[in-house]
Amino acid sequence: MNFTKLAAAVALATVAMPGVAIAQEAPPQAAVEAGMTVYGNDGIEIGTIESVENDVAVLVVDGMKAPIPANVVSEGEKGPTINATKAQIVGMIQQQRQQAAAARDQALIVGAPVVTVKGEAIGPVESINGDKIVLKHGEGFVALMRDQFAVANGQLVALVAMADVTAAVAANTGATTDEAEGTM
């Protein structure tokens, strides 16, 4: 088959199958490292990679942190790029924060059992006064702030270490729930 016939066959195939797109190569994946600046698909800076661990990069955008798969970062014209704009990323982070806060606030009720990030049982919520949450641990109490709680795997989690809880309870020996300080 000569070149003219081949060109005619390709042209005919393109006209006959207009819905079939010719495959395009994906941009090469970027080597993701802490400290690198990441740009959006519009060329505007989104943020900086804080850390990379197990193929997950922590992207810091306007002081907010977002874990992203490292393999979504590709090489763009300005450098490492993801296929989103800064506004889209900020919107997603804010939406996730709102959903997490709503789940936390729904779970924060008197009597709810609380665990540490390692799954160790602390004890129940004893009282709630605004953003001050008092937990009963053994024979004592410890006060935490609302933003020190999250919901993970259906459990109310205090974002503190058990050693800190134990130390705060020891410092509050004999304190009532109103007197419990220990706010960490």
PDB file of C-alpha atoms in Angstrom:
ATOM      1  CA  MET A   1       0.000   0.000   0.000  1.00  0.00           C
ATOM      2  CA  ASN A   2       1.495   3.337  -0.933  1.00  0.00           C
ATOM      3  CA  PHE A   3       1.452   6.491   1.202  1.00  0.00           C
ATOM      4  CA  THR A   4      -1.513   8.061  -0.631  1.00  0.00           C
ATOM      5  CA  LYS A   5      -3.744   5.037  -0.048  1.00  0.00           C
ATOM      6  CA  LEU A   6      -2.669   4.876   3.623  1.00  0.00           C
ATOM      7  CA  ALA A   7      -3.445   8.565   4.145  1.00  0.00           C
ATOM      8  CA  ALA A   8      -6.828   8.115   2.452  1.00  0.00           C
ATOM      9  CA  ALA A   9      -7.624   5.119   4.681  1.00  0.00           C
ATOM     10  CA  VAL A  10      -6.750   7.090   7.851  1.00  0.00           C
ATOM     11  CA  ALA A  11      -8.817  10.067   6.670  1.00  0.00           C
ATOM     12  CA  LEU A  12     -11.781   7.819   5.872  1.00  0.00           C
ATOM     13  CA  ALA A  13     -11.533   6.063   9.234  1.00  0.00           C
ATOM     14  CA  THR A  14     -11.493   9.427  11.032  1.00  0.00           C
ATOM     15  CA  VAL A  15     -14.572  10.643   9.154  1.00  0.00           C
ATOM     16  CA  ALA A  16     -16.402   7.335   9.557  1.00  0.00           C
ATOM     17  CA  MET A  17     -15.769   7.196  13.333  1.00  0.00           C
ATOM     18  CA  PRO A  18     -16.107  10.780  14.592  1.00  0.00           C
ATOM     19  CA  GLY A  19     -16.745   9.717  18.208  1.00  0.00           C
ATOM     20  CA  VAL A  20     -13.460   7.866  18.515  1.00  0.00           C
ATOM     21  CA  ALA A  21     -10.721  10.049  19.938  1.00  0.00           C
ATOM     22  CA  ILE A  22      -7.087   9.517  19.219  1.00  0.00           C
ATOM     23  CA  ALA A  23      -5.337   8.553  22.443  1.00  0.00           C
ATOM     24  CA  GLN A  24      -3.179  11.236  23.987  1.00  0.00           C
ATOM     25  CA  GLU A  25      -0.219  10.613  26.212  1.00  0.00           C
ATOM     26  CA  ALA A  26      -0.695  11.590  29.829  1.00  0.00           C
ATOM     27  CA  PRO A  27       1.803  14.125  31.130  1.00  0.00           C
ATOM     28  CA  PRO A  28       4.771  12.497  32.845  1.00  0.00           C
ATOM     29  CA  GLN A  29       4.387  11.946  36.575  1.00  0.00           C
ATOM     30  CA  ALA A  30       6.460  14.303  38.710  1.00  0.00           C
ATOM     31  CA  ALA A  31       8.831  13.141  41.433  1.00  0.00           C
ATOM     32  CA  VAL A  32       7.026  14.497  44.496  1.00  0.00           C
ATOM     33  CA  GLU A  33       9.204  15.856  47.297  1.00  0.00           C
ATOM     34  CA  ALA A  34       8.656  17.934  50.423  1.00  0.00           C
ATOM     35  CA  GLY A  35       9.075  21.648  49.813  1.00  0.00           C
ATOM     36  CA  MET A  36       8.053  21.645  46.172  1.00  0.00           C
ATOM     37  CA  THR A  37       5.491  24.137  44.880  1.00  0.00           C
ATOM     38  CA  VAL A  38       2.455  22.638  43.124  1.00  0.00           C
ATOM     39  CA  TYR A  39       0.501  24.437  40.416  1.00  0.00           C
ATOM     40  CA  GLY A  40      -3.057  24.002  39.205  1.00  0.00           C
ATOM     41  CA  ASN A  41      -4.166  23.134  35.704  1.00  0.00           C
ATOM     42  CA  ASP A  42      -4.626  26.878  35.166  1.00  0.00           C
ATOM     43  CA  GLY A  43      -0.941  27.548  35.913  1.00  0.00           C
ATOM     44  CA  ILE A  44      -1.637  29.308  39.222  1.00  0.00           C
ATOM     45  CA  GLU A  45       0.231  28.213  42.355  1.00  0.00           C
ATOM     46  CA  ILE A  46      -1.898  26.005  44.627  1.00  0.00           C
ATOM     47  CA  GLY A  47       0.426  25.278  47.523  1.00  0.00           C
ATOM     48  CA  THR A  48       3.480  23.443  48.805  1.00  0.00           C
ATOM     49  CA  ILE A  49       4.127  19.788  49.556  1.00  0.00           C
ATOM     50  CA  GLU A  50       4.829  19.467  53.293  1.00  0.00           C
ATOM     51  CA  SER A  51       5.677  15.766  53.384  1.00  0.00           C
ATOM     52  CA  VAL A  52       5.439  12.541  51.407  1.00  0.00           C
ATOM     53  CA  GLU A  53       4.872   9.142  52.990  1.00  0.00           C
ATOM     54  CA  ASN A  54       3.643   5.878  51.460  1.00  0.00           C
ATOM     55  CA  ASP A  55       2.708   7.549  48.157  1.00  0.00           C
ATOM     56  CA  VAL A  56       0.591  10.175  49.946  1.00  0.00           C
ATOM     57  CA  ALA A  57       1.690  13.804  49.800  1.00  0.00           C
ATOM     58  CA  VAL A  58       0.467  16.446  52.242  1.00  0.00           C
ATOM     59  CA  LEU A  59      -0.339  19.586  50.255  1.00  0.00           C
ATOM     60  CA  VAL A  60      -0.536  22.827  52.268  1.00  0.00           C
ATOM     61  CA  VAL A  61      -2.947  25.339  50.719  1.00  0.00           C
ATOM     62  CA  ASP A  62      -3.514  28.661  52.497  1.00  0.00           C
ATOM     63  CA  GLY A  63      -2.487  27.057  55.802  1.00  0.00           C
ATOM     64  CA  MET A  64      -4.851  24.096  55.324  1.00  0.00           C
ATOM     65  CA  LYS A  65      -3.476  20.588  54.815  1.00  0.00           C
ATOM     66  CA  ALA A  66      -4.828  18.122  52.281  1.00  0.00           C
ATOM     67  CA  PRO A  67      -3.531  14.592  51.720  1.00  0.00           C
ATOM     68  CA  ILE A  68      -3.303  13.802  48.004  1.00  0.00           C
ATOM     69  CA  PRO A  69      -2.078  10.709  46.158  1.00  0.00           C
ATOM     70  CA  ALA A  70       1.465  11.468  44.993  1.00  0.00           C
ATOM     71  CA  ASN A  71       0.685   9.962  41.594  1.00  0.00           C
ATOM     72  CA  VAL A  72      -1.773  12.771  40.727  1.00  0.00           C
ATOM     73  CA  VAL A  73       1.125  15.217  40.460  1.00  0.00           C
ATOM     74  CA  SER A  74       2.457  15.504  36.920  1.00  0.00           C
ATOM     75  CA  GLU A  75       5.015  17.699  35.196  1.00  0.00           C
ATOM     76  CA  GLY A  76       3.450  20.894  33.858  1.00  0.00           C
ATOM     77  CA  GLU A  77       4.766  24.001  32.141  1.00  0.00           C
ATOM     78  CA  LYS A  78       5.604  25.754  35.432  1.00  0.00           C
ATOM     79  CA  GLY A  79       6.547  22.619  37.362  1.00  0.00           C
ATOM     80  CA  PRO A  80       4.635  20.012  39.395  1.00  0.00           C
ATOM     81  CA  THR A  81       0.940  20.276  38.504  1.00  0.00           C
ATOM     82  CA  ILE A  82      -2.351  18.692  39.554  1.00  0.00           C
ATOM     83  CA  ASN A  83      -5.481  18.608  37.421  1.00  0.00           C
ATOM     84  CA  ALA A  84      -7.490  21.062  39.530  1.00  0.00           C
ATOM     85  CA  THR A  85      -7.499  24.752  40.362  1.00  0.00           C
ATOM     86  CA  LYS A  86      -6.632  26.285  43.716  1.00  0.00           C
ATOM     87  CA  ALA A  87     -10.281  27.311  44.159  1.00  0.00           C
ATOM     88  CA  GLN A  88     -11.390  23.702  43.631  1.00  0.00           C
ATOM     89  CA  ILE A  89      -8.847  22.371  46.143  1.00  0.00           C
ATOM     90  CA  VAL A  90      -9.735  25.027  48.748  1.00  0.00           C
ATOM     91  CA  GLY A  91     -13.441  24.271  48.232  1.00  0.00           C
ATOM     92  CA  MET A  92     -12.865  20.539  48.736  1.00  0.00           C
ATOM     93  CA  ILE A  93     -10.798  21.097  51.895  1.00  0.00           C
ATOM     94  CA  GLN A  94     -13.396  23.448  53.375  1.00  0.00           C
ATOM     95  CA  GLN A  95     -16.231  21.051  52.548  1.00  0.00           C
ATOM     96  CA  GLN A  96     -14.374  18.147  54.194  1.00  0.00           C
ATOM     97  CA  ARG A  97     -13.668  20.269  57.276  1.00  0.00           C
ATOM     98  CA  GLN A  98     -17.340  21.222  57.562  1.00  0.00           C
ATOM     99  CA  GLN A  99     -18.428  17.599  57.218  1.00  0.00           C
ATOM    100  CA  ALA A 100     -15.871  16.457  59.812  1.00  0.00           C
ATOM    101  CA  ALA A 101     -16.946  19.200  62.248  1.00  0.00           C
ATOM    102  CA  ALA A 102     -20.609  18.278  61.785  1.00  0.00           C
ATOM    103  CA  ALA A 103     -19.871  14.587  62.437  1.00  0.00           C
ATOM    104  CA  ARG A 104     -17.802  15.502  65.511  1.00  0.00           C
ATOM    105  CA  ASP A 105     -20.487  17.806  66.910  1.00  0.00           C
ATOM    106  CA  GLN A 106     -23.168  15.167  66.367  1.00  0.00           C
ATOM    107  CA  ALA A 107     -21.076  12.562  68.222  1.00  0.00           C
ATOM    108  CA  LEU A 108     -20.151  14.890  71.112  1.00  0.00           C
ATOM    109  CA  ILE A 109     -22.923  14.098  73.579  1.00  0.00           C
ATOM    110  CA  VAL A 110     -22.811  13.500  77.316  1.00  0.00           C
ATOM    111  CA  GLY A 111     -22.144   9.830  77.958  1.00  0.00           C
ATOM    112  CA  ALA A 112     -20.474   9.150  74.601  1.00  0.00           C
ATOM    113  CA  PRO A 113     -17.417   6.900  74.949  1.00  0.00           C
ATOM    114  CA  VAL A 114     -14.117   8.474  73.858  1.00  0.00           C
ATOM    115  CA  VAL A 115     -10.909   6.798  72.688  1.00  0.00           C
ATOM    116  CA  THR A 116      -7.411   8.046  71.865  1.00  0.00           C
ATOM    117  CA  VAL A 117      -6.016   8.071  68.332  1.00  0.00           C
ATOM    118  CA  LYS A 118      -4.517   4.676  69.178  1.00  0.00           C
ATOM    119  CA  GLY A 119      -7.948   3.323  70.132  1.00  0.00           C
ATOM    120  CA  GLU A 120      -7.326   3.313  73.897  1.00  0.00           C
ATOM    121  CA  ALA A 121     -10.496   3.908  75.918  1.00  0.00           C
ATOM    122  CA  ILE A 122     -10.379   7.204  77.828  1.00  0.00           C
ATOM    123  CA  GLY A 123     -13.896   7.240  79.229  1.00  0.00           C
ATOM    124  CA  PRO A 124     -17.220   8.955  78.626  1.00  0.00           C
ATOM    125  CA  VAL A 125     -18.018  12.596  77.977  1.00  0.00           C
ATOM    126  CA  GLU A 126     -19.006  13.924  81.405  1.00  0.00           C
ATOM    127  CA  SER A 127     -20.087  17.450  80.461  1.00  0.00           C
ATOM    128  CA  ILE A 128     -20.109  19.930  77.598  1.00  0.00           C
ATOM    129  CA  ASN A 129     -19.889  23.665  78.210  1.00  0.00           C
ATOM    130  CA  GLY A 130     -19.487  25.480  74.906  1.00  0.00           C
ATOM    131  CA  ASP A 131     -16.158  24.356  73.479  1.00  0.00           C
ATOM    132  CA  LYS A 132     -14.962  22.847  76.773  1.00  0.00           C
ATOM    133  CA  ILE A 133     -15.536  19.101  76.884  1.00  0.00           C
ATOM    134  CA  VAL A 134     -14.904  17.277  80.177  1.00  0.00           C
ATOM    135  CA  LEU A 135     -14.133  13.562  80.065  1.00  0.00           C
ATOM    136  CA  LYS A 136     -14.247  11.136  82.979  1.00  0.00           C
ATOM    137  CA  HIS A 137     -11.135   8.978  83.140  1.00  0.00           C
ATOM    138  CA  GLY A 138     -10.941   6.527  86.013  1.00  0.00           C
ATOM    139  CA  GLU A 139     -11.762   8.514  89.144  1.00  0.00           C
ATOM    140  CA  GLY A 140     -10.826  11.896  87.680  1.00  0.00           C
ATOM    141  CA  PHE A 141     -11.633  14.352  84.945  1.00  0.00           C
ATOM    142  CA  VAL A 142      -9.820  15.984  82.057  1.00  0.00           C
ATOM    143  CA  ALA A 143     -10.983  18.952  80.010  1.00  0.00           C
ATOM    144  CA  LEU A 144     -10.345  19.185  76.290  1.00  0.00           C
ATOM    145  CA  MET A 145     -11.412  21.677  73.669  1.00  0.00           C
ATOM    146  CA  ARG A 146     -13.967  20.816  70.990  1.00  0.00           C
ATOM    147  CA  ASP A 147     -11.377  21.046  68.207  1.00  0.00           C
ATOM    148  CA  GLN A 148      -9.395  18.258  69.893  1.00  0.00           C
ATOM    149  CA  PHE A 149     -12.034  15.710  68.872  1.00  0.00           C
ATOM    150  CA  ALA A 150     -12.801  13.897  65.645  1.00  0.00           C
ATOM    151  CA  VAL A 151     -14.842  10.939  64.489  1.00  0.00           C
ATOM    152  CA  ALA A 152     -12.931   8.012  63.009  1.00  0.00           C
ATOM    153  CA  ASN A 153     -14.301   4.582  62.196  1.00  0.00           C
ATOM    154  CA  GLY A 154     -17.542   5.476  63.944  1.00  0.00           C
ATOM    155  CA  GLN A 155     -15.800   6.334  67.233  1.00  0.00           C
ATOM    156  CA  LEU A 156     -15.402   9.650  69.016  1.00  0.00           C
ATOM    157  CA  VAL A 157     -11.649  10.208  69.170  1.00  0.00           C
ATOM    158  CA  ALA A 158      -9.727  12.639  71.378  1.00  0.00           C
ATOM    159  CA  LEU A 159      -6.687  13.820  69.437  1.00  0.00           C
ATOM    160  CA  VAL A 160      -4.396  13.409  72.442  1.00  0.00           C
ATOM    161  CA  ALA A 161      -2.086  10.746  73.831  1.00  0.00           C
ATOM    162  CA  MET A 162      -3.156   8.608  76.777  1.00  0.00           C
ATOM    163  CA  ALA A 163      -0.068   9.773  78.722  1.00  0.00           C
ATOM    164  CA  ASP A 164      -1.317  13.366  78.440  1.00  0.00           C
ATOM    165  CA  VAL A 165      -4.797  12.350  79.627  1.00  0.00           C
ATOM    166  CA  THR A 166      -3.335  10.497  82.610  1.00  0.00           C
ATOM    167  CA  ALA A 167      -1.114  13.459  83.535  1.00  0.00           C
ATOM    168  CA  ALA A 168      -4.032  15.904  83.301  1.00  0.00           C
ATOM    169  CA  VAL A 169      -6.235  13.668  85.458  1.00  0.00           C
ATOM    170  CA  ALA A 170      -3.459  13.418  88.070  1.00  0.00           C
ATOM    171  CA  ALA A 171      -3.188  17.216  88.101  1.00  0.00           C
ATOM    172  CA  ASN A 172      -6.961  17.469  88.632  1.00  0.00           C
ATOM    173  CA  THR A 173      -7.203  15.013  91.547  1.00  0.00           C
ATOM    174  CA  GLY A 174     -10.256  15.957  93.598  1.00  0.00           C
ATOM    175  CA  ALA A 175     -11.537  18.442  91.016  1.00  0.00           C
ATOM    176  CA  THR A 176     -15.184  18.569  89.979  1.00  0.00           C
ATOM    177  CA  THR A 177     -16.210  18.666  86.339  1.00  0.00           C
ATOM    178  CA  ASP A 178     -16.461  22.473  86.536  1.00  0.00           C
ATOM    179  CA  GLU A 179     -12.999  22.731  88.071  1.00  0.00           C
ATOM    180  CA  ALA A 180     -11.338  20.264  85.696  1.00  0.00           C
ATOM    181  CA  GLU A 181      -8.653  22.092  83.844  1.00  0.00           C
ATOM    182  CA  GLY A 182      -6.141  19.896  82.104  1.00  0.00           C
ATOM    183  CA  THR A 183      -7.068  21.491  78.820  1.00  0.00           C
ATOM    184  CA  MET A 184      -4.386  20.318  76.492  1.00  0.00           C
TER     185      MET A 184
END
